[in-house]
């Protein structure tokens, strides 16, 4: 056995401080620790989050020697993108990122033209973990198992990547007034790989960083955390000063059905989950979105719709159901027919439960999270597909 271990470049890299993981006050404290002036932190923060630079060398109002010291001791990304796919209509872009330790994660940018009263949006779907520990049967990430939590900086870096892309080439689409190309990120959803509330501390830290007025300045109301239903963490979230949106992956209206596709239901059954949601609504006064992946013949019958209506109608206008026809993975589930979806929604309407259906998008680039990595690993080689 070889007992001599050389520090790898990865280990050397990890010894550097990841500045993307620090809030501005923390960055100031770090600068002071390094014997630098605290006000330099604010300059660096602005370079990273407002000017979106990826290299200390570009921070031209810092003395050259300081830029060098920073490059020696700290890192600000950028991330390594192994593959980038754009859907044919360019409304969905997906990247596969290789982390320092070789783990692969995915992030997606979704672009929406203005619709009715809502203005155009550029939403980043962010990963919070490499892999996931919760094993939902319809989810490609769930079938990989859990690798590790992402650092706050690794979450922030995903958003910055797409922010730079849009800054460089603002998105113009049919239906978008010529004067208003989207050149910045308007929303973040924690709906990529992993369970964000399992990585609670780092996720909240990343959101605080991206919310900072001195930096990226994205409003908390433009951020959504989606959870499999970790009850204690939902309760904790209800006490946070940051007013982010909460989405619950419900996906079934009874314990019997939910436990079959979502193993977490055995630990936190529906009664406890709904009670935590009720307390969350009471504490925050905010609406909760319930995601419901429609699996043909499994959870999409009129009976299921009636049960779901009965479950959620007590929450009145504070519950909204987002119906999501399943994206097909190796598991073999099928999305319902448009007719079945219409019937399902009509029954929810009869119960007075507000609902919408997520338009399918990006299917040509494997939009459901975990699918790109799965395909990539199956191919076992880098291949960039240009649609
Ligand atoms: N772990 C968190 C967030 C990541 S998953 C959660 O489960 O909520 C984001 C959303 O995508 C969840 O609602 C999840 O259930 C859904 N999802 C997973 N696999 C899917 C698939 N094959 N098709 C459609 N949605 C899927
Ligand atoms: Fe994990 Fe969410 Fe996928 Fe379930 S749906 S396995 S919690 S990522």
Short mmCIF file of C-alpha atoms and ligand atoms in Angstrom, two decimals:
data_model
loop_
_atom_site.label_atom_id
_atom_site.label_comp_id
_atom_site.label_asym_id
_atom_site.label_seq_id
_atom_site.Cartn_x
_atom_site.Cartn_y
_atom_site.Cartn_z
CA UNK A 1 0.00 0.00 0.00
CA UNK A 2 1.32 3.42 -0.87
CA UNK A 3 1.50 5.41 2.36
CA UNK A 4 3.02 8.60 0.94
CA UNK A 5 0.34 11.13 0.16
CA UNK A 6 1.11 14.31 -1.70
CA UNK A 7 -1.26 17.22 -1.11
CA UNK A 8 -3.37 17.29 -4.23
CA UNK A 9 -4.25 20.49 -6.04
CA UNK A 10 -7.75 20.02 -4.64
CA UNK A 11 -6.43 20.01 -1.08
CA UNK A 12 -4.29 23.06 -1.79
CA UNK A 13 -7.33 24.79 -3.22
CA UNK A 14 -9.44 23.90 -0.22
CA UNK A 15 -6.97 25.64 2.07
CA UNK A 16 -7.87 28.92 0.42
CA UNK A 17 -10.74 30.83 1.96
CA UNK A 18 -13.83 30.71 -0.23
CA UNK A 19 -14.90 34.35 -0.19
CA UNK A 20 -18.21 33.46 -1.86
CA UNK A 21 -19.18 31.73 1.42
CA UNK A 22 -18.89 34.93 3.46
CA UNK A 23 -21.38 37.70 4.19
CA UNK A 24 -19.98 41.23 4.02
CA UNK A 25 -19.46 41.51 7.83
CA UNK A 26 -17.68 38.13 7.77
CA UNK A 27 -15.53 39.23 4.86
CA UNK A 28 -14.59 42.40 6.73
CA UNK A 29 -13.58 40.31 9.74
CA UNK A 30 -11.52 38.04 7.47
CA UNK A 31 -9.72 41.02 5.93
CA UNK A 32 -8.87 42.34 9.39
CA UNK A 33 -7.60 38.88 10.42
CA UNK A 34 -5.30 38.95 7.39
CA UNK A 35 -3.93 42.32 8.48
CA UNK A 36 -5.78 44.17 5.70
CA UNK A 37 -8.05 47.19 5.95
CA UNK A 38 -11.73 46.34 6.58
CA UNK A 39 -12.98 48.76 3.92
CA UNK A 40 -11.27 46.69 1.23
CA UNK A 41 -13.88 43.97 1.87
CA UNK A 42 -16.64 46.25 0.67
CA UNK A 43 -14.71 46.96 -2.52
CA UNK A 44 -14.15 43.25 -3.13
CA UNK A 45 -17.82 42.50 -2.37
CA UNK A 46 -18.90 45.03 -4.94
CA UNK A 47 -16.49 43.61 -7.54
CA UNK A 48 -17.83 40.10 -6.98
CA UNK A 49 -21.57 40.77 -6.77
CA UNK A 50 -22.11 43.98 -8.73
CA UNK A 51 -19.35 43.90 -11.33
CA UNK A 52 -19.47 40.08 -11.41
CA UNK A 53 -15.71 39.62 -11.89
CA UNK A 54 -14.09 36.21 -11.48
CA UNK A 55 -10.49 37.23 -10.93
CA UNK A 56 -8.80 39.41 -8.29
CA UNK A 57 -6.68 40.87 -11.11
CA UNK A 58 -9.75 42.66 -12.44
CA UNK A 59 -10.26 44.55 -9.15
CA UNK A 60 -8.41 47.58 -10.38
CA UNK A 61 -9.04 49.83 -7.39
CA UNK A 62 -7.05 47.45 -5.18
CA UNK A 63 -3.25 47.76 -5.03
CA UNK A 64 -1.54 45.14 -7.15
CA UNK A 65 0.20 43.61 -4.12
CA UNK A 66 -3.14 43.18 -2.36
CA UNK A 67 -4.64 41.50 -5.42
CA UNK A 68 -1.75 39.06 -5.35
CA UNK A 69 -2.12 38.37 -1.61
CA UNK A 70 -5.83 37.73 -2.13
CA UNK A 71 -5.17 35.36 -5.02
CA UNK A 72 -2.75 33.43 -2.77
CA UNK A 73 -5.12 33.13 0.18
CA UNK A 74 -8.63 33.24 -1.19
CA UNK A 75 -10.81 32.07 -4.03
CA UNK A 76 -13.91 33.52 -5.74
CA UNK A 77 -14.56 30.69 -8.16
CA UNK A 78 -15.18 30.57 -11.01
CA UNK A 79 -16.88 27.21 -11.26
CA UNK A 80 -15.85 24.54 -13.74
CA UNK A 81 -18.64 23.91 -16.23
CA UNK A 82 -18.31 20.51 -17.89
CA UNK A 83 -21.31 20.83 -20.16
CA UNK A 84 -23.79 23.54 -21.07
CA UNK A 85 -27.01 22.80 -22.91
CA UNK A 86 -29.49 25.29 -24.31
CA UNK A 87 -33.00 24.18 -25.22
CA UNK A 88 -34.03 24.80 -28.82
CA UNK A 89 -36.09 27.86 -27.84
CA UNK A 90 -33.24 29.07 -25.56
CA UNK A 91 -35.65 29.47 -22.66
CA UNK A 92 -33.93 26.77 -20.65
CA UNK A 93 -30.21 26.47 -20.16
CA UNK A 94 -28.61 23.82 -18.08
CA UNK A 95 -25.06 23.47 -16.82
CA UNK A 96 -23.24 20.53 -15.35
CA UNK A 97 -20.68 21.76 -12.82
CA UNK A 98 -17.65 19.84 -11.60
CA UNK A 99 -16.83 20.73 -8.00
CA UNK A 100 -13.27 20.79 -6.61
CA UNK A 101 -13.55 17.21 -5.41
CA UNK A 102 -14.91 15.98 -8.74
CA UNK A 103 -18.55 15.78 -7.66
CA UNK A 104 -21.03 16.80 -10.34
CA UNK A 105 -24.05 19.06 -9.81
CA UNK A 106 -26.55 20.74 -12.12
CA UNK A 107 -28.02 24.23 -12.33
CA UNK A 108 -30.70 25.49 -14.66
CA UNK A 109 -31.61 28.95 -15.93
CA UNK A 110 -35.23 29.40 -16.94
CA UNK A 111 -36.26 32.44 -18.92
CA UNK A 112 -39.86 33.63 -19.02
CA UNK A 113 -41.24 36.38 -21.23
CA UNK A 114 -43.71 38.75 -19.59
CA UNK A 115 -47.19 37.27 -19.13
CA UNK A 116 -50.23 39.37 -18.27
CA UNK A 117 -49.30 41.41 -15.23
CA UNK A 118 -46.09 39.58 -14.40
CA UNK A 119 -42.90 40.93 -15.90
CA UNK A 120 -40.18 38.90 -17.59
CA UNK A 121 -38.23 36.61 -15.29
CA UNK A 122 -34.86 34.91 -15.27
CA UNK A 123 -34.96 32.18 -12.64
CA UNK A 124 -31.96 30.10 -11.55
CA UNK A 125 -32.73 26.63 -10.25
CA UNK A 126 -29.91 25.96 -7.81
CA UNK A 127 -28.50 22.73 -6.34
CA UNK A 128 -27.92 22.60 -2.59
CA UNK A 129 -26.20 19.20 -2.33
CA UNK A 130 -24.32 16.75 -4.51
CA UNK A 131 -26.83 13.89 -4.62
CA UNK A 132 -29.65 13.57 -2.11
CA UNK A 133 -30.31 11.38 0.92
CA UNK A 134 -34.11 11.14 0.59
CA UNK A 135 -34.60 8.67 -2.22
CA UNK A 136 -37.93 9.78 -3.73
CA UNK A 137 -38.72 7.11 -6.30
CA UNK A 138 -39.54 9.46 -9.23
CA UNK A 139 -36.44 11.63 -8.77
CA UNK A 140 -33.20 11.04 -10.70
CA UNK A 141 -31.16 12.76 -7.94
CA UNK A 142 -32.82 10.65 -5.28
CA UNK A 143 -31.68 7.51 -7.05
CA UNK A 144 -28.00 8.57 -6.85
CA UNK A 145 -27.75 8.67 -3.07
CA UNK A 146 -26.08 11.41 -1.04
CA UNK A 147 -22.56 12.67 -1.71
CA UNK A 148 -22.19 15.84 0.34
CA UNK A 149 -23.57 19.25 1.30
CA UNK A 150 -22.54 22.22 -0.85
CA UNK A 151 -20.78 25.12 0.81
CA UNK A 152 -22.61 28.45 0.72
CA UNK A 153 -20.06 29.65 -1.85
CA UNK A 154 -20.79 26.71 -4.13
CA UNK A 155 -24.48 27.65 -4.07
CA UNK A 156 -23.75 31.35 -4.66
CA UNK A 157 -21.39 30.51 -7.55
CA UNK A 158 -24.20 28.83 -9.52
CA UNK A 159 -26.23 32.03 -9.46
CA UNK A 160 -23.23 34.19 -10.36
CA UNK A 161 -22.48 32.02 -13.39
CA UNK A 162 -25.85 32.71 -15.00
CA UNK A 163 -25.82 36.34 -13.83
CA UNK A 164 -22.61 36.81 -15.83
CA UNK A 165 -24.07 35.07 -18.84
CA UNK A 166 -27.08 37.39 -18.89
CA UNK A 167 -24.96 40.47 -18.22
CA UNK A 168 -22.77 39.60 -21.21
CA UNK A 169 -25.60 38.67 -23.54
CA UNK A 170 -29.05 39.83 -22.34
CA UNK A 171 -31.82 37.45 -23.32
CA UNK A 172 -34.22 38.61 -25.99
CA UNK A 173 -37.22 36.51 -26.89
CA UNK A 174 -40.28 36.66 -29.03
CA UNK A 175 -42.92 38.33 -26.89
CA UNK A 176 -40.34 40.35 -25.04
CA UNK A 177 -40.58 44.05 -25.89
CA UNK A 178 -37.47 44.96 -27.88
CA UNK A 179 -36.51 47.54 -25.29
CA UNK A 180 -36.46 45.07 -22.42
CA UNK A 181 -34.01 42.20 -22.82
CA UNK A 182 -33.39 40.46 -19.49
CA UNK A 183 -29.87 41.17 -18.30
CA UNK A 184 -30.05 40.03 -14.68
CA UNK A 185 -31.34 37.23 -12.46
CA UNK A 186 -34.79 37.99 -11.06
CA UNK A 187 -35.50 34.79 -9.04
CA UNK A 188 -33.78 31.88 -7.35
CA UNK A 189 -35.41 28.54 -6.59
CA UNK A 190 -33.74 25.84 -4.49
CA UNK A 191 -35.15 23.09 -6.68
CA UNK A 192 -32.00 21.64 -8.15
CA UNK A 193 -30.17 18.63 -6.79
CA UNK A 194 -30.40 17.93 -3.09
CA UNK A 195 -32.63 18.77 -0.16
CA UNK A 196 -32.00 22.40 0.83
CA UNK A 197 -33.30 22.08 4.40
CA UNK A 198 -30.94 19.14 5.01
CA UNK A 199 -28.15 21.67 4.31
CA UNK A 200 -29.97 24.38 6.25
CA UNK A 201 -27.04 26.46 7.49
CA UNK A 202 -25.25 26.79 4.16
CA UNK A 203 -28.45 27.38 2.17
CA UNK A 204 -29.58 30.19 4.47
CA UNK A 205 -26.07 31.65 4.40
CA UNK A 206 -26.07 31.63 0.57
CA UNK A 207 -29.46 33.32 0.48
CA UNK A 208 -28.34 35.96 2.99
CA UNK A 209 -25.27 36.66 0.83
CA UNK A 210 -27.33 36.98 -2.36
CA UNK A 211 -29.85 39.18 -0.52
CA UNK A 212 -27.20 41.67 0.67
CA UNK A 213 -27.91 45.26 -0.38
CA UNK A 214 -24.16 45.86 -0.72
CA UNK A 215 -23.86 43.02 -3.17
CA UNK A 216 -26.20 41.01 -5.39
CA UNK A 217 -29.27 42.61 -3.78
CA UNK A 218 -31.87 40.00 -4.72
CA UNK A 219 -35.06 40.37 -2.64
CA UNK A 220 -35.95 37.49 -0.31
CA UNK A 221 -39.42 37.39 -1.88
CA UNK A 222 -37.73 36.37 -5.11
CA UNK A 223 -36.20 33.30 -3.45
CA UNK A 224 -37.96 29.96 -2.95
CA UNK A 225 -36.83 26.98 -0.93
CA UNK A 226 -38.40 23.66 -1.86
CA UNK A 227 -38.39 20.87 0.71
CA UNK A 228 -39.28 17.20 0.84
CA UNK A 229 -40.93 18.03 4.19
CA UNK A 230 -38.36 18.16 6.99
CA UNK A 231 -40.69 19.24 9.77
CA UNK A 232 -38.22 20.63 12.36
CA UNK A 233 -36.43 22.64 9.65
CA UNK A 234 -39.73 24.08 8.37
CA UNK A 235 -40.47 25.24 11.91
CA UNK A 236 -37.01 26.78 12.17
CA UNK A 237 -37.45 28.53 8.80
CA UNK A 238 -40.67 30.14 10.01
CA UNK A 239 -38.60 32.03 12.59
CA UNK A 240 -36.00 33.40 10.14
CA UNK A 241 -35.94 37.14 9.51
CA UNK A 242 -35.35 36.46 5.79
CA UNK A 243 -38.84 36.34 4.19
CA UNK A 244 -38.25 33.69 1.55
CA UNK A 245 -40.97 31.60 -0.12
CA UNK A 246 -41.61 28.02 0.93
CA UNK A 247 -42.58 25.18 -1.40
CA UNK A 248 -43.45 21.72 -0.06
CA UNK A 249 -42.99 18.62 -2.19
CA UNK A 250 -46.27 16.95 -1.33
CA UNK A 251 -46.82 14.61 -4.30
CA UNK A 252 -49.51 12.49 -2.61
CA UNK A 253 -52.63 13.19 -0.53
CA UNK A 254 -52.49 10.24 1.92
CA UNK A 255 -49.81 8.68 4.09
CA UNK A 256 -50.27 5.36 2.35
CA UNK A 257 -49.62 6.80 -1.10
CA UNK A 258 -46.94 9.26 0.00
CA UNK A 259 -44.86 6.67 1.86
CA UNK A 260 -44.67 4.60 -1.31
CA UNK A 261 -42.92 7.27 -3.37
CA UNK A 262 -41.37 9.41 -0.61
CA UNK A 263 -39.63 7.45 2.17
CA UNK A 264 -39.40 10.62 4.35
CA UNK A 265 -43.15 10.35 4.92
CA UNK A 266 -42.55 7.48 7.34
CA UNK A 267 -40.54 9.85 9.54
CA UNK A 268 -42.73 12.95 9.10
CA UNK A 269 -46.23 11.85 8.15
CA UNK A 270 -48.79 14.19 6.58
CA UNK A 271 -50.45 15.21 9.85
CA UNK A 272 -47.15 16.52 11.23
CA UNK A 273 -46.16 18.10 7.90
CA UNK A 274 -49.46 19.94 7.51
CA UNK A 275 -49.35 21.08 11.12
CA UNK A 276 -45.85 22.55 10.53
CA UNK A 277 -47.17 24.29 7.40
CA UNK A 278 -50.11 25.70 9.33
CA UNK A 279 -47.74 27.07 11.98
CA UNK A 280 -45.47 28.44 9.26
CA UNK A 281 -48.42 30.30 7.72
CA UNK A 282 -49.45 31.61 11.12
CA UNK A 283 -45.93 32.83 11.90
CA UNK A 284 -45.16 34.40 8.51
CA UNK A 285 -48.55 35.26 6.99
CA UNK A 286 -47.18 33.84 3.75
CA UNK A 287 -48.71 31.46 1.22
CA UNK A 288 -47.15 27.99 0.88
CA UNK A 289 -46.84 26.29 -2.50
CA UNK A 290 -47.49 22.56 -2.57
CA UNK A 291 -45.72 20.85 -5.43
CA UNK A 292 -47.52 17.83 -6.80
CA UNK A 293 -45.67 15.75 -9.38
CA UNK A 294 -48.39 13.99 -11.35
CA UNK A 295 -47.60 10.31 -11.92
CA UNK A 296 -50.05 8.65 -14.26
CA UNK A 297 -52.08 5.96 -12.50
CA UNK A 298 -50.19 6.49 -9.22
CA UNK A 299 -51.39 9.77 -7.68
CA UNK A 300 -53.48 11.47 -10.38
CA UNK A 301 -56.95 9.92 -10.14
CA UNK A 302 -60.12 11.86 -9.22
CA UNK A 303 -59.98 10.12 -5.81
CA UNK A 304 -56.51 11.52 -5.22
CA UNK A 305 -57.66 14.96 -6.32
CA UNK A 306 -60.58 14.84 -3.86
CA UNK A 307 -58.30 13.74 -1.02
CA UNK A 308 -55.86 16.54 -1.87
CA UNK A 309 -58.68 19.07 -1.95
CA UNK A 310 -59.85 17.93 1.49
CA UNK A 311 -56.33 18.03 2.87
CA UNK A 312 -55.56 21.57 1.72
CA UNK A 313 -58.89 23.41 1.75
CA UNK A 314 -58.53 24.19 5.50
CA UNK A 315 -55.49 26.33 4.56
CA UNK A 316 -57.74 28.52 2.36
CA UNK A 317 -55.87 31.08 0.26
CA UNK A 318 -52.60 30.23 2.01
CA UNK A 319 -52.17 27.04 -0.01
CA UNK A 320 -51.42 26.87 -3.71
CA UNK A 321 -50.93 23.60 -5.61
CA UNK A 322 -48.43 23.49 -8.44
CA UNK A 323 -49.21 20.43 -10.59
CA UNK A 324 -46.08 19.13 -12.31
CA UNK A 325 -46.44 16.42 -14.98
CA UNK A 326 -43.54 14.09 -14.18
CA UNK A 327 -40.40 14.38 -16.24
CA UNK A 328 -39.61 10.84 -17.24
CA UNK A 329 -36.59 9.25 -15.58
CA UNK A 330 -35.28 5.70 -15.44
CA UNK A 331 -38.00 4.87 -12.91
CA UNK A 332 -40.61 4.50 -15.66
CA UNK A 333 -43.34 6.85 -14.37
CA UNK A 334 -45.49 8.49 -17.05
CA UNK A 335 -47.10 11.94 -17.07
CA UNK A 336 -50.91 12.02 -17.19
CA UNK A 337 -52.83 12.93 -20.34
CA UNK A 338 -53.92 16.58 -20.70
CA UNK A 339 -57.48 15.39 -20.00
CA UNK A 340 -56.49 13.74 -16.73
CA UNK A 341 -54.67 16.93 -15.70
CA UNK A 342 -57.74 19.04 -16.50
CA UNK A 343 -59.98 16.76 -14.43
CA UNK A 344 -57.53 16.76 -11.52
CA UNK A 345 -57.42 20.56 -11.48
CA UNK A 346 -61.19 20.93 -11.85
CA UNK A 347 -61.66 18.84 -8.69
CA UNK A 348 -59.17 21.03 -6.79
CA UNK A 349 -61.13 24.06 -7.98
CA UNK A 350 -64.33 22.51 -6.62
CA UNK A 351 -62.61 22.33 -3.23
CA UNK A 352 -61.60 25.98 -3.54
CA UNK A 353 -57.89 25.08 -3.69
CA UNK A 354 -55.89 27.45 -5.88
CA UNK A 355 -53.73 25.63 -8.42
CA UNK A 356 -51.66 25.92 -11.56
CA UNK A 357 -49.82 23.55 -13.85
CA UNK A 358 -46.15 23.85 -14.61
CA UNK A 359 -45.58 24.15 -18.32
CA UNK A 360 -43.19 21.47 -19.47
CA UNK A 361 -39.97 22.98 -20.62
CA UNK A 362 -36.49 22.01 -21.54
CA UNK A 363 -37.37 18.40 -22.19
CA UNK A 364 -34.89 18.32 -25.02
CA UNK A 365 -32.10 18.99 -22.51
CA UNK A 366 -33.14 16.68 -19.67
CA UNK A 367 -34.75 19.32 -17.49
CA UNK A 368 -35.58 17.34 -14.37
CA UNK A 369 -32.68 17.73 -12.02
CA UNK A 370 -30.34 14.83 -11.80
CA UNK A 371 -31.11 13.70 -15.31
CA UNK A 372 -28.24 15.51 -16.97
CA UNK A 373 -25.72 14.15 -14.50
CA UNK A 374 -27.20 10.69 -14.89
CA UNK A 375 -26.87 10.87 -18.66
CA UNK A 376 -23.40 12.35 -18.38
CA UNK A 377 -22.20 9.58 -16.11
CA UNK A 378 -23.74 7.00 -18.37
CA UNK A 379 -21.73 8.39 -21.26
CA UNK A 380 -18.69 8.70 -19.01
CA UNK A 381 -17.23 11.35 -21.21
CA UNK A 382 -17.55 15.03 -21.84
CA UNK A 383 -19.88 15.81 -24.66
CA UNK A 384 -21.34 19.20 -25.35
CA UNK A 385 -24.51 19.05 -27.35
CA UNK A 386 -25.40 22.08 -29.39
CA UNK A 387 -29.05 22.22 -30.19
N1 LIG B 1 -35.32 18.21 -2.43
C1 LIG B 1 -36.21 19.27 -2.64
C2 LIG B 1 -35.82 20.19 -3.77
C3 LIG B 1 -35.25 19.59 -5.01
S1 LIG B 1 -36.36 18.70 -6.02
C4 LIG B 1 -37.61 18.77 -2.82
O1 LIG B 1 -37.78 17.57 -2.98
O2 LIG B 1 -38.52 19.57 -2.77
C5 LIG B 1 -37.33 20.00 -6.74
C6 LIG B 1 -38.71 19.54 -7.19
O3 LIG B 1 -38.60 18.69 -8.35
C7 LIG B 1 -39.43 18.75 -6.12
O4 LIG B 1 -40.76 19.13 -6.00
C8 LIG B 1 -39.29 17.36 -6.66
O5 LIG B 1 -40.24 16.50 -6.11
C9 LIG B 1 -39.45 17.59 -8.15
N2 LIG B 1 -39.06 16.44 -8.97
C10 LIG B 1 -38.20 15.45 -8.68
N3 LIG B 1 -38.14 14.55 -9.69
C11 LIG B 1 -38.99 14.98 -10.65
C12 LIG B 1 -39.37 14.48 -11.93
N4 LIG B 1 -38.87 13.36 -12.41
N5 LIG B 1 -40.29 15.19 -12.64
C13 LIG B 1 -40.81 16.34 -12.14
N6 LIG B 1 -40.47 16.86 -10.95
C14 LIG B 1 -39.57 16.19 -10.20
FE1 LIG B 2 -34.16 14.52 -2.85
FE2 LIG B 2 -36.02 16.31 -3.55
FE3 LIG B 2 -35.27 14.34 -5.22
FE4 LIG B 2 -36.71 13.74 -3.07
S1 LIG B 2 -37.35 15.01 -4.81
S2 LIG B 2 -34.90 12.63 -3.78
S3 LIG B 2 -35.85 15.17 -1.59
S4 LIG B 2 -34.01 16.01 -4.48
#
